[in-house]
PDB file of C-alpha atoms in Angstrom:
ATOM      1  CA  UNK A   3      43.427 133.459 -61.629  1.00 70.00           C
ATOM      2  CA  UNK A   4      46.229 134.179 -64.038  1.00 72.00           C
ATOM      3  CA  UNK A   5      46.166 132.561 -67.563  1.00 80.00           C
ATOM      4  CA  UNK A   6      49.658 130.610 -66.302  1.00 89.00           C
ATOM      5  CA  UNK A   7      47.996 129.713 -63.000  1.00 95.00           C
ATOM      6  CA  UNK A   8      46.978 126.079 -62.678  1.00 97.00           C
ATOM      7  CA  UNK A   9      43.268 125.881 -61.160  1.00 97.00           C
ATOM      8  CA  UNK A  10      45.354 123.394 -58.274  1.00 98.00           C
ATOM      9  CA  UNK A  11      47.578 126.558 -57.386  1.00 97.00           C
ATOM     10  CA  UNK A  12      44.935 129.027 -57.314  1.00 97.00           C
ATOM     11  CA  UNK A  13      42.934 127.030 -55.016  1.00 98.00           C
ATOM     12  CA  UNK A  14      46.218 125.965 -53.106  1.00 98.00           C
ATOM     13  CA  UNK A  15      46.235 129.863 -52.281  1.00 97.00           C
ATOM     14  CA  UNK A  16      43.265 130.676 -51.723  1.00 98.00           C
ATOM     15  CA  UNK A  17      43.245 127.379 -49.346  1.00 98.00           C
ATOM     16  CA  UNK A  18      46.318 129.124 -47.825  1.00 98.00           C
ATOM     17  CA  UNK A  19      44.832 132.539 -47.161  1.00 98.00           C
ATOM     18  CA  UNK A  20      41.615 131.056 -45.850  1.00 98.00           C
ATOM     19  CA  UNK A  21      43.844 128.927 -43.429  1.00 98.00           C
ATOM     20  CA  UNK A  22      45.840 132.154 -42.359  1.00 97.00           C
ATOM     21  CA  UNK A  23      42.951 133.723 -41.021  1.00 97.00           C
ATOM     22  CA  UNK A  24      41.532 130.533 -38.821  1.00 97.00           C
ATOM     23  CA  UNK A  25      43.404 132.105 -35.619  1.00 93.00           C
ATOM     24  CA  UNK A  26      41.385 134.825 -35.220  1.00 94.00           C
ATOM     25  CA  UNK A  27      37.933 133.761 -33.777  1.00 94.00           C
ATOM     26  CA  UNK A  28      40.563 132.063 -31.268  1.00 89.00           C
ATOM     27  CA  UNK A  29      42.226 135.299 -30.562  1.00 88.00           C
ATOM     28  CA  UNK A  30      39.144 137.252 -30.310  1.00 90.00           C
ATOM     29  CA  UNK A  31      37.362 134.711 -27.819  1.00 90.00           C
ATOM     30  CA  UNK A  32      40.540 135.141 -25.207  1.00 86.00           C
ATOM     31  CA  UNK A  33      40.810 138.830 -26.074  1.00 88.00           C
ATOM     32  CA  UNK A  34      36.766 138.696 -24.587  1.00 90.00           C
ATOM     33  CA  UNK A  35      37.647 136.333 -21.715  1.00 87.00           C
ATOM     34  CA  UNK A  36      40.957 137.579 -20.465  1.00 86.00           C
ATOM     35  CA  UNK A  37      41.412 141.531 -21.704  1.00 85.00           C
ATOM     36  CA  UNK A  38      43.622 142.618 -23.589  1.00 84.00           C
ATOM     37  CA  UNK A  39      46.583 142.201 -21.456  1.00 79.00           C
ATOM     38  CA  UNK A  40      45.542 138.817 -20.506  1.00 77.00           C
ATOM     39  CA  UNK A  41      44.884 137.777 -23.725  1.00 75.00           C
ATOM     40  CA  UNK A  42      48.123 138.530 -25.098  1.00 74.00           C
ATOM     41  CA  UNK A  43      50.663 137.713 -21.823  1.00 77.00           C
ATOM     42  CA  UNK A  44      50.089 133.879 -21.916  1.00 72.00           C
ATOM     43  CA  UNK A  45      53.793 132.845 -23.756  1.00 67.00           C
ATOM     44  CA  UNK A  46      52.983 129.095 -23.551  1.00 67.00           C
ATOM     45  CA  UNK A  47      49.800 129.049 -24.146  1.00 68.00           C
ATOM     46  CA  UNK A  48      48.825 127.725 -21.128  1.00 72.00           C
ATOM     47  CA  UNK A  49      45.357 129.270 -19.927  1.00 73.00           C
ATOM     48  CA  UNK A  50      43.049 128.078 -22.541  1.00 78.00           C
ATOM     49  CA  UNK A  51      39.691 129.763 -23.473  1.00 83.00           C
ATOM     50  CA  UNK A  52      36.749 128.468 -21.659  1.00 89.00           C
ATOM     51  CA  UNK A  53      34.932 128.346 -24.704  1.00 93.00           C
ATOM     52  CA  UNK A  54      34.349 124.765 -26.242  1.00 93.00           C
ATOM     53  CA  UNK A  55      34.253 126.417 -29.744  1.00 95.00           C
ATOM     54  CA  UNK A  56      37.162 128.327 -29.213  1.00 93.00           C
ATOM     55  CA  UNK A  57      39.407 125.489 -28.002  1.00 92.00           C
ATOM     56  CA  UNK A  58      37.626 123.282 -31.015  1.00 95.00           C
ATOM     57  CA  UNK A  59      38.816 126.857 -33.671  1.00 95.00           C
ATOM     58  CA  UNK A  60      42.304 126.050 -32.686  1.00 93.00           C
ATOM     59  CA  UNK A  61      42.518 122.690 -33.160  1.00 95.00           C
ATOM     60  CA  UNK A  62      40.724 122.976 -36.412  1.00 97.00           C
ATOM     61  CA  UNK A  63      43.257 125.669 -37.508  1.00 96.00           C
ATOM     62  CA  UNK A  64      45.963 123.216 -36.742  1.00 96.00           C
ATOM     63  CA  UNK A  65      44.242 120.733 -39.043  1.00 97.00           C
ATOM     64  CA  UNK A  66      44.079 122.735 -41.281  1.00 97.00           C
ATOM     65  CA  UNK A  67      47.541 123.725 -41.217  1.00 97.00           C
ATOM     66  CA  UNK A  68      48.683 120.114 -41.403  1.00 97.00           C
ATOM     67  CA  UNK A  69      46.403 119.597 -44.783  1.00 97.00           C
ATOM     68  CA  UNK A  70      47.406 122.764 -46.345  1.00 98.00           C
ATOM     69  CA  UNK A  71      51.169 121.760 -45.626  1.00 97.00           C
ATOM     70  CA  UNK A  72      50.123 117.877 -48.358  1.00 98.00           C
ATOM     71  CA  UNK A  73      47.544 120.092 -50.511  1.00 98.00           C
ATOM     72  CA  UNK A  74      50.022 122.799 -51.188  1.00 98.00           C
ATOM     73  CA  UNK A  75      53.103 120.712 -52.135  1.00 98.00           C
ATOM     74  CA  UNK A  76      50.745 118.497 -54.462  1.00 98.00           C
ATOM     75  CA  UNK A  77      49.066 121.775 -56.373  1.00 98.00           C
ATOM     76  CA  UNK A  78      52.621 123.134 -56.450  1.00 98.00           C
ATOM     77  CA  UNK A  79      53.899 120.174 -58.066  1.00 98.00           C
ATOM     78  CA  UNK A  80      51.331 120.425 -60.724  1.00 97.00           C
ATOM     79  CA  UNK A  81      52.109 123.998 -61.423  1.00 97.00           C
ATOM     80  CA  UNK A  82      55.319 123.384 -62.005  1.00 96.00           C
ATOM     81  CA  UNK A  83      55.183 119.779 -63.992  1.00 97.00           C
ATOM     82  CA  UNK A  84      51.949 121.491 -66.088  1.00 96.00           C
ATOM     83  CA  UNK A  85      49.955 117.836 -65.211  1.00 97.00           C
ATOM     84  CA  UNK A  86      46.620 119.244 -64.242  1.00 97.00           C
ATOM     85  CA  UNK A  87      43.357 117.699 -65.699  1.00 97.00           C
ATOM     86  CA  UNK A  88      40.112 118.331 -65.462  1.00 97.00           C
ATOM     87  CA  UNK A  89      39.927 115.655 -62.556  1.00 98.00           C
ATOM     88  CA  UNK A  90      42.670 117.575 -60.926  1.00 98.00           C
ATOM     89  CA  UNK A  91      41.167 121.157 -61.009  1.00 98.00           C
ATOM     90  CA  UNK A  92      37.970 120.061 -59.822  1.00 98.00           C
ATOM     91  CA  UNK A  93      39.607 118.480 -56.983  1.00 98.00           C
ATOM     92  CA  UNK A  94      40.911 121.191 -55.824  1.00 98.00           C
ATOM     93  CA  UNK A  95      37.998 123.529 -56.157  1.00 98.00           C
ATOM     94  CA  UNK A  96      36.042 120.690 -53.667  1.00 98.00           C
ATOM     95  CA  UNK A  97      39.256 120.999 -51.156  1.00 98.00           C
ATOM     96  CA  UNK A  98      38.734 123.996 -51.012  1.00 98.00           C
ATOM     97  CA  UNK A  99      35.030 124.153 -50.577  1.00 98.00           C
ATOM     98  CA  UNK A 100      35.350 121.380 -47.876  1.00 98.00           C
ATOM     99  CA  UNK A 101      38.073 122.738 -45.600  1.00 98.00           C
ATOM    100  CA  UNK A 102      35.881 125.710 -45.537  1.00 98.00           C
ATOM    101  CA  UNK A 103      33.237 123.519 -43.993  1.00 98.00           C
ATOM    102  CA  UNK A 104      35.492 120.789 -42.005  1.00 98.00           C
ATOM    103  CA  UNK A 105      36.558 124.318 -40.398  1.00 98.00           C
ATOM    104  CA  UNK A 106      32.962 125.857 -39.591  1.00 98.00           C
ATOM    105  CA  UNK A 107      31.588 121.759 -38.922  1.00 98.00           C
ATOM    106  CA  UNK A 108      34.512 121.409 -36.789  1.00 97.00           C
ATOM    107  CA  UNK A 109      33.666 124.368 -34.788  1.00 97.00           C
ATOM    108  CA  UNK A 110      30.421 124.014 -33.998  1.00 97.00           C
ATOM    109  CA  UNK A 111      31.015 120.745 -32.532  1.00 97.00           C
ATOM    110  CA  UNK A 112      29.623 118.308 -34.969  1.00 97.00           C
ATOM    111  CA  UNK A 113      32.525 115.235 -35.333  1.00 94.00           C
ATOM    112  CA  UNK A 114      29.828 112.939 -37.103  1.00 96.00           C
ATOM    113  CA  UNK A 115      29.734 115.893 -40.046  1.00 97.00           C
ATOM    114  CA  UNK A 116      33.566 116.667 -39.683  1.00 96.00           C
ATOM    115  CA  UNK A 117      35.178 112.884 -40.633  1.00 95.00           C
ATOM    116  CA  UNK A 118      33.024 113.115 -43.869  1.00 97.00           C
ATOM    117  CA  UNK A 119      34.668 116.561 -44.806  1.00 97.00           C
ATOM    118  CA  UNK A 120      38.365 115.097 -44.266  1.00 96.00           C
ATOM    119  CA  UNK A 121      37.767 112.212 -45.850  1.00 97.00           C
ATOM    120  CA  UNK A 122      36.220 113.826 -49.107  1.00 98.00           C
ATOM    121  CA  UNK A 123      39.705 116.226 -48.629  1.00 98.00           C
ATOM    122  CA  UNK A 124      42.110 113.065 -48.230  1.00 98.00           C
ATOM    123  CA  UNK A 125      40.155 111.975 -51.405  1.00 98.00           C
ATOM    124  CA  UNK A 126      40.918 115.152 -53.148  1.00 98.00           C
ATOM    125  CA  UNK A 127      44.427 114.895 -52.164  1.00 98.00           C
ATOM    126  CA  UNK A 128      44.643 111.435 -53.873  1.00 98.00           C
ATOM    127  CA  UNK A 129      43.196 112.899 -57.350  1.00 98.00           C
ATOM    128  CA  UNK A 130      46.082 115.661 -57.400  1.00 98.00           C
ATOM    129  CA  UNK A 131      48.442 112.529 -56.959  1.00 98.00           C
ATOM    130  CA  UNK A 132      47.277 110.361 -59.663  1.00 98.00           C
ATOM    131  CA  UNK A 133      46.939 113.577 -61.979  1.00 98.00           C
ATOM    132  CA  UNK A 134      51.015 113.773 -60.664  1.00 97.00           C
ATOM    133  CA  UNK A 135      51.549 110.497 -61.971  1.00 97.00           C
ATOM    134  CA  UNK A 136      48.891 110.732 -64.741  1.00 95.00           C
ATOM    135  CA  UNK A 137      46.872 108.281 -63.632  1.00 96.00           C
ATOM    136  CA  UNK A 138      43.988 110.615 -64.473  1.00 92.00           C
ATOM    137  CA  UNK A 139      42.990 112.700 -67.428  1.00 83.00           C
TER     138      UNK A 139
END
């Protein structure tokens, strides 16, 4: 982390580079199921791994996706209007931390462990918004 980096960005990036990867146990499951050719001649997406882990790593790359697309803009916004706090940065270190393990929780299968995770994200969310509006110090 740069000294002109806001904790929020740095983990916004990091949160972005750990979410770029998230398609490739998916990938690597069909590449074992279907071959190579196989793997990579379904367009539409339409022969899904038989793999319940697999098919639960791509819709927990999706969610992750859809957070990153809130978590980013919000840890942007403090970059650029200087409003992070000590709330704020420790937020974002726990987003992090916990989309890392909504991702692995998610995967395994374990949707009583996974709504915590989200939730404690959502929350984190929330604390980059009232550090926005400075509603936090």
């Amino acid at each position: 982390m740069t000294d002109a980096m806001t904790p929020e960005f740095y983990y916004a990036i990091l949160t972005a580079a750990f979410t770029s990867l998230l398609w490739a146990p998916h990938v690597a499951q069909r590449l074992l199921e279907m071959g190579l050719v196989g793997g990579f001649r379904d367009p539409l997406h339409d022969a899904p791994t038989q793999a319940p882990w697999a098919q639960r790593s791509i819709r927990a790359h999706a969610n992750a996706v859809e957070n990153l697309a809130v978590f980013g803009l919000l840890a942007t916004a403090i970059q650029i209007t200087g409003h992070t706090t000590s709330a704020s940065a420790l937020a974002a270190a726990v987003y992090f931390a916990v989309r890392i393990a909504h991702y692995l929780i998610y995967v395994v299968g374990l949707p009583w462990a996974r709504a915590p995770m989200f939730l404690i994200g959502w929350a984190c969310q929330w604390v980059l918004i009232a550090a926005l509006f400075g509603w936090v110090k």
